[in-house]
Tab-separated table of C-alpha atoms and ligand atoms in Angstrom:
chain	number	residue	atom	x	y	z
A	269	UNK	CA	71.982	3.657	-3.758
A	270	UNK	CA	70.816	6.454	-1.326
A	271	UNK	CA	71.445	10.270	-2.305
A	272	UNK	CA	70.732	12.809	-0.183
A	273	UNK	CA	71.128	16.315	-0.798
A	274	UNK	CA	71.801	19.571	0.920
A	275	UNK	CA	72.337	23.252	-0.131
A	276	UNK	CA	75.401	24.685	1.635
A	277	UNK	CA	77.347	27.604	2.393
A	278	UNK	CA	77.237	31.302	0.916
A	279	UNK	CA	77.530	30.305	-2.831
A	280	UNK	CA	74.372	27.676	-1.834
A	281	UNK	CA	76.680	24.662	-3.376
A	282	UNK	CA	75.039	20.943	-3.624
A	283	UNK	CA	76.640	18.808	-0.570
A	284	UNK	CA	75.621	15.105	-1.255
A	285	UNK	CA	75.952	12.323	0.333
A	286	UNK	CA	75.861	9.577	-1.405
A	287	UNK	CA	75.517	5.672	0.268
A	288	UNK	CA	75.022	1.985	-0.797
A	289	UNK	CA	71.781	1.197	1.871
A	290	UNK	CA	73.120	-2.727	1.880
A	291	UNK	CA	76.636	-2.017	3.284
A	292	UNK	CA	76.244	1.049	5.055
A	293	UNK	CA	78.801	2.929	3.408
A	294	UNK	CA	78.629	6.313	2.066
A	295	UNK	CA	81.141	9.211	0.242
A	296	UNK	CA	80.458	12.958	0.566
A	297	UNK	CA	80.202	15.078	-2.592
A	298	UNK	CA	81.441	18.885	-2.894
A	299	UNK	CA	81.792	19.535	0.991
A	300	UNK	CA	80.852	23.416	0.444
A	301	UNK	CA	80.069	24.777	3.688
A	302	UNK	CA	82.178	26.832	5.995
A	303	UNK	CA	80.222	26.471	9.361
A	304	UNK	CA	79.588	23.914	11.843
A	305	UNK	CA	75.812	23.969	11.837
A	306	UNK	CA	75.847	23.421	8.140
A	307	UNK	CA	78.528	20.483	8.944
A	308	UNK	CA	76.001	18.753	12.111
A	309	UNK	CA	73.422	18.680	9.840
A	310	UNK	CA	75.173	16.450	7.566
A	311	UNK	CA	77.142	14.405	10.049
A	312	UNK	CA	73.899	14.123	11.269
A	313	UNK	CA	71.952	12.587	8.642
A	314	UNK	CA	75.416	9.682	8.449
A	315	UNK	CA	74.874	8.958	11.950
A	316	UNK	CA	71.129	8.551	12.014
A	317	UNK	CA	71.796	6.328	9.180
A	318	UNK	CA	74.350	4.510	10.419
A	319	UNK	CA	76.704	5.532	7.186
A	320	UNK	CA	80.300	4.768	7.733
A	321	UNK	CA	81.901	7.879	5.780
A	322	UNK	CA	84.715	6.135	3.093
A	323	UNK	CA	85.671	8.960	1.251
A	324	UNK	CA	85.623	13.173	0.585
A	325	UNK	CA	85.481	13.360	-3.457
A	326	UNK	CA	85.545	17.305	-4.967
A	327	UNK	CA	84.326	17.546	-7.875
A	328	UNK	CA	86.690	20.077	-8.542
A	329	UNK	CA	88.717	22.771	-6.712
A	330	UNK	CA	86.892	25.800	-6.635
A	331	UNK	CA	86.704	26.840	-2.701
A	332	UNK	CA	82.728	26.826	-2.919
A	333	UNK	CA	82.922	22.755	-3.194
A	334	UNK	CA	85.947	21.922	-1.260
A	335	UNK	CA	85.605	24.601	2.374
A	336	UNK	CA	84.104	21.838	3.954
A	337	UNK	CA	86.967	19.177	3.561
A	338	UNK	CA	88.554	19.880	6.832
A	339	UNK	CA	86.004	19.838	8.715
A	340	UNK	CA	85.063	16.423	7.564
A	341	UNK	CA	88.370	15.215	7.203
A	342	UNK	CA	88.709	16.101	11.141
A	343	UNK	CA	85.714	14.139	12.529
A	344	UNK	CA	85.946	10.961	9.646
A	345	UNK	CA	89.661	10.859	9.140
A	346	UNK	CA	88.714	9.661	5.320
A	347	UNK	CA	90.945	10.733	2.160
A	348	UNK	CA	90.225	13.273	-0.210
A	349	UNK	CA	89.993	12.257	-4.013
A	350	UNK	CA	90.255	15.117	-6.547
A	351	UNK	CA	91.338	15.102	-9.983
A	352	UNK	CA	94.894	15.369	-10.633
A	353	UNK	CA	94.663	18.524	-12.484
A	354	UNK	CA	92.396	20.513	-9.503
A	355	UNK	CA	94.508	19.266	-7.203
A	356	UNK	CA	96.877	22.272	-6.668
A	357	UNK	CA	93.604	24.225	-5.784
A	358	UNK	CA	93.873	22.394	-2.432
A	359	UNK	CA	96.719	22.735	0.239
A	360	UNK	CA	98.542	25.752	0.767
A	361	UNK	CA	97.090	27.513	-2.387
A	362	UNK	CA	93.488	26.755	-1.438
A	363	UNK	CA	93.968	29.862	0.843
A	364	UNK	CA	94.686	32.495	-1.431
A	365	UNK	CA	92.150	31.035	-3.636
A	366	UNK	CA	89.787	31.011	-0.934
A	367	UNK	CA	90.725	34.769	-0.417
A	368	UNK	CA	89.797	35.342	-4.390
A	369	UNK	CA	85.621	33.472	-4.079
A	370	UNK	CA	85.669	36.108	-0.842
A	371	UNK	CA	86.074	32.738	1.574
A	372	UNK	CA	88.230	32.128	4.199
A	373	UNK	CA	89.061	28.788	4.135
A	374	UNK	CA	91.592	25.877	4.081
A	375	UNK	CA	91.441	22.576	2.803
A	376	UNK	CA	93.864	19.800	3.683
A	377	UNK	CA	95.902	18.911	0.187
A	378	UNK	CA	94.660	15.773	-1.744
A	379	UNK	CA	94.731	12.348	-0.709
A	380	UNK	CA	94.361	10.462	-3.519
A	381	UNK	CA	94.477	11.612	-7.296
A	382	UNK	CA	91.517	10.432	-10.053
A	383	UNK	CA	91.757	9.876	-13.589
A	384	UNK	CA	89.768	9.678	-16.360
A	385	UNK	CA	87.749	6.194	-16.280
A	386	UNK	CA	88.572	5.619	-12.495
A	387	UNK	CA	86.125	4.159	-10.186
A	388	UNK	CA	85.073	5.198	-6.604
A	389	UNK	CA	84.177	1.875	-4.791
A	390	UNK	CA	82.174	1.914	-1.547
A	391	UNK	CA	79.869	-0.783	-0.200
A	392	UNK	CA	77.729	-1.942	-3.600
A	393	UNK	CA	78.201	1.251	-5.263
A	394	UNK	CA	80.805	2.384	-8.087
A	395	UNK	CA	81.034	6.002	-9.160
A	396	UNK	CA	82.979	6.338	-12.312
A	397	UNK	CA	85.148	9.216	-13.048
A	398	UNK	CA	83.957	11.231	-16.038
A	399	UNK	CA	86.744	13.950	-16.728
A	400	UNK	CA	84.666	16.803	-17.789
A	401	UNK	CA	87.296	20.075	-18.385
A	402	UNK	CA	85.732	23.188	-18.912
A	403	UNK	CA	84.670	25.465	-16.240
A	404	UNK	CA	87.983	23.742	-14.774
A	405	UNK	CA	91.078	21.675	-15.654
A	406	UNK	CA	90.324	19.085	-13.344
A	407	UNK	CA	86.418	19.229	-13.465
A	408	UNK	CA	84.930	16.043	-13.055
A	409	UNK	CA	81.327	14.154	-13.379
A	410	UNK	CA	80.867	11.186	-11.095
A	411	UNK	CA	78.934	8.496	-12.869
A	412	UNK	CA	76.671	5.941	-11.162
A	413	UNK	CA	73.913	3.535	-12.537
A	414	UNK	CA	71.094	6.152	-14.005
A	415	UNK	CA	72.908	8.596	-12.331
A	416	UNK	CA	75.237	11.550	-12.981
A	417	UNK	CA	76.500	14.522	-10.485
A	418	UNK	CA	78.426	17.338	-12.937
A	419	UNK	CA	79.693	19.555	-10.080
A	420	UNK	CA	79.917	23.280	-12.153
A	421	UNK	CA	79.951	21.228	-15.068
A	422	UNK	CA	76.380	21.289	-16.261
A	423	UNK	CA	73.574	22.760	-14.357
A	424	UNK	CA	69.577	22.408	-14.959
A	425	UNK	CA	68.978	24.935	-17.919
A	426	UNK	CA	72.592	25.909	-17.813
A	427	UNK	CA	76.391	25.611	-16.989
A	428	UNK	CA	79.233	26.759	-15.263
A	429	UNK	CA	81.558	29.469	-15.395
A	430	UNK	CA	83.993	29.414	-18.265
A	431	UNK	CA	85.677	32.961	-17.466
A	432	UNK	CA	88.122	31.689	-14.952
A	433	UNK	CA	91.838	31.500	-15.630
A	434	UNK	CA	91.711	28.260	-15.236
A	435	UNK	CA	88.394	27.635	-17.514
A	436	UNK	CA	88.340	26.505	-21.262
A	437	UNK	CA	84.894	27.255	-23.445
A	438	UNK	CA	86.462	24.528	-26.033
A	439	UNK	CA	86.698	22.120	-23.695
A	440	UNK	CA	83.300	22.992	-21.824
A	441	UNK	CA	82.064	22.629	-25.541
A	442	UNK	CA	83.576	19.032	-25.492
A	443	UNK	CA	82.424	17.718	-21.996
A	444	UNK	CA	79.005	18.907	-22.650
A	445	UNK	CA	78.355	17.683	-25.895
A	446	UNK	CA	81.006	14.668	-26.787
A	447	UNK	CA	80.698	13.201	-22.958
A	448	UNK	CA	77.303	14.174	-21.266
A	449	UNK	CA	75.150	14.532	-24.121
A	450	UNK	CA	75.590	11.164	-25.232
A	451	UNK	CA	73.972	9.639	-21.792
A	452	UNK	CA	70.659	8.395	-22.039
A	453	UNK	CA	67.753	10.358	-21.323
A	454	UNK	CA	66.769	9.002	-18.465
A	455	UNK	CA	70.107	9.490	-16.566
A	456	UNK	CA	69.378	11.968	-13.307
A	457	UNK	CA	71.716	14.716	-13.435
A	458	UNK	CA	72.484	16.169	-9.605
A	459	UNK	CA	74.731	19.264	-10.095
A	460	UNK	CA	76.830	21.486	-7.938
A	461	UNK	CA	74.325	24.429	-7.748
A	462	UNK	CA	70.896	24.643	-8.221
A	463	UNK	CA	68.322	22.136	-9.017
A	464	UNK	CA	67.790	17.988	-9.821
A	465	UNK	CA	67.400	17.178	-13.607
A	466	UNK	CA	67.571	14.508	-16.151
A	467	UNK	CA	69.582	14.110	-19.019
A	468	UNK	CA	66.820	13.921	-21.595
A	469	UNK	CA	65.447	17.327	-20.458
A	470	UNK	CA	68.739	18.896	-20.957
A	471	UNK	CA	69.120	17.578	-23.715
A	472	UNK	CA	65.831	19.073	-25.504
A	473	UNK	CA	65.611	22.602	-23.356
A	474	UNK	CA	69.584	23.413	-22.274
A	475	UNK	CA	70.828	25.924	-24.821
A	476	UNK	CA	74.193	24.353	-24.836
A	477	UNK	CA	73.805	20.889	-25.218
A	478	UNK	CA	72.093	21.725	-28.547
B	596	ZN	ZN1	83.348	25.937	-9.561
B	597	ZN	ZN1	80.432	26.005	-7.641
């Protein structure tokens, strides 16, 4: 499994892509940028691979991780998965919500609607859906072999909002420490903003996994 990386847009969101090198088949993570350049770079890196793009998949609906879904849903014509409770943050809403992060934006509505326990297949690779509510209702983490990406779920040191209609401390409280906590240590943890980390240093330095 390939993962690639890139910082994006205004609120400097983690884009990844994410591919299985045997079958040439990739997904893109958290589309957050609002600019072409930003968008080239990216489309770039699937062509020089030769990736064939399968799927959009937001890890939730905030406008800062989902901008970028038209934009690749023009050129790649793929769905986009959310989780059914984010989903009415895409589609007509996703304006005024847009409007509220101080983004002007609009993403297509959802395409196909995850659940706990769901899997994302392409090529080799299965991402498992990991509903972690919290910062919001339909937050997810995508699980892969030794590998976790928590969106605004839990960041390297930290986590995300929990002031947002939308948010829940209780269940952030839950997600972190009755689903993530329990992965093993040396699980890499890619989140939606800010730096790589592993489970097992989260576990022993993160204030709220403790
Ligand atoms: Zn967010
Ligand atoms: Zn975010």
């Amino acid at each position: 499994m390939m993962v690639q990386m890139f910082t994006v847009g205004r609120f400097l969101t983690n884009c990844y892509v994410v591919a299985c090198e045997e079958k040439k088949e990739a997904v893109i993570i958290d589309p957050g940028f609002d600019n072409k350049s930003e968008a080239e770079k990216i489309f770039g890196f699937l062509d020089a691979n030769a990736l064939t793009l399968k799927f959009i998949v937001n890890t939730h609906g905030h406008p800062d991780h989902t901008c970028g879904n038209r934009m690749v849903k023009k050129v790649f014509a793929v769905p986009i998965l959310i989780h059914e409770h984010d989903a009415y943050m895409l589609g007509e809403s996703s304006k005024r919500i847009a409007s509220f992060f101080g983004l002007e934006s609009f993403s297509p509505p959802a395409d196909v609607l995850l659940h706990d326990g769901d899997t994302v297949k392409f090529g080799n690779v299965a991402l498992k859906v990991l509903h972690t509510p919290g910062h919001s209702r339909g937050s997810t983490s995508l699980l892969g072999e030794k590998v976790i990406f928590t969106g605004d779920t839990l960041f390297a040191g930290s986590i995300g909002r929990t002031d947002f209609p939308e948010s829940s401390e209780h269940d952030m409280m839950i997600s972190l420490r009755s689903k993530l906590a329990t992965l093993p240590d040396y699980f890499i943890v890619y989140p939606g903003h800010g730096p790589t980390t592993t489970m097992g240093e989260e576990k022993r330095s993160n204030p709220f996994l403790q």
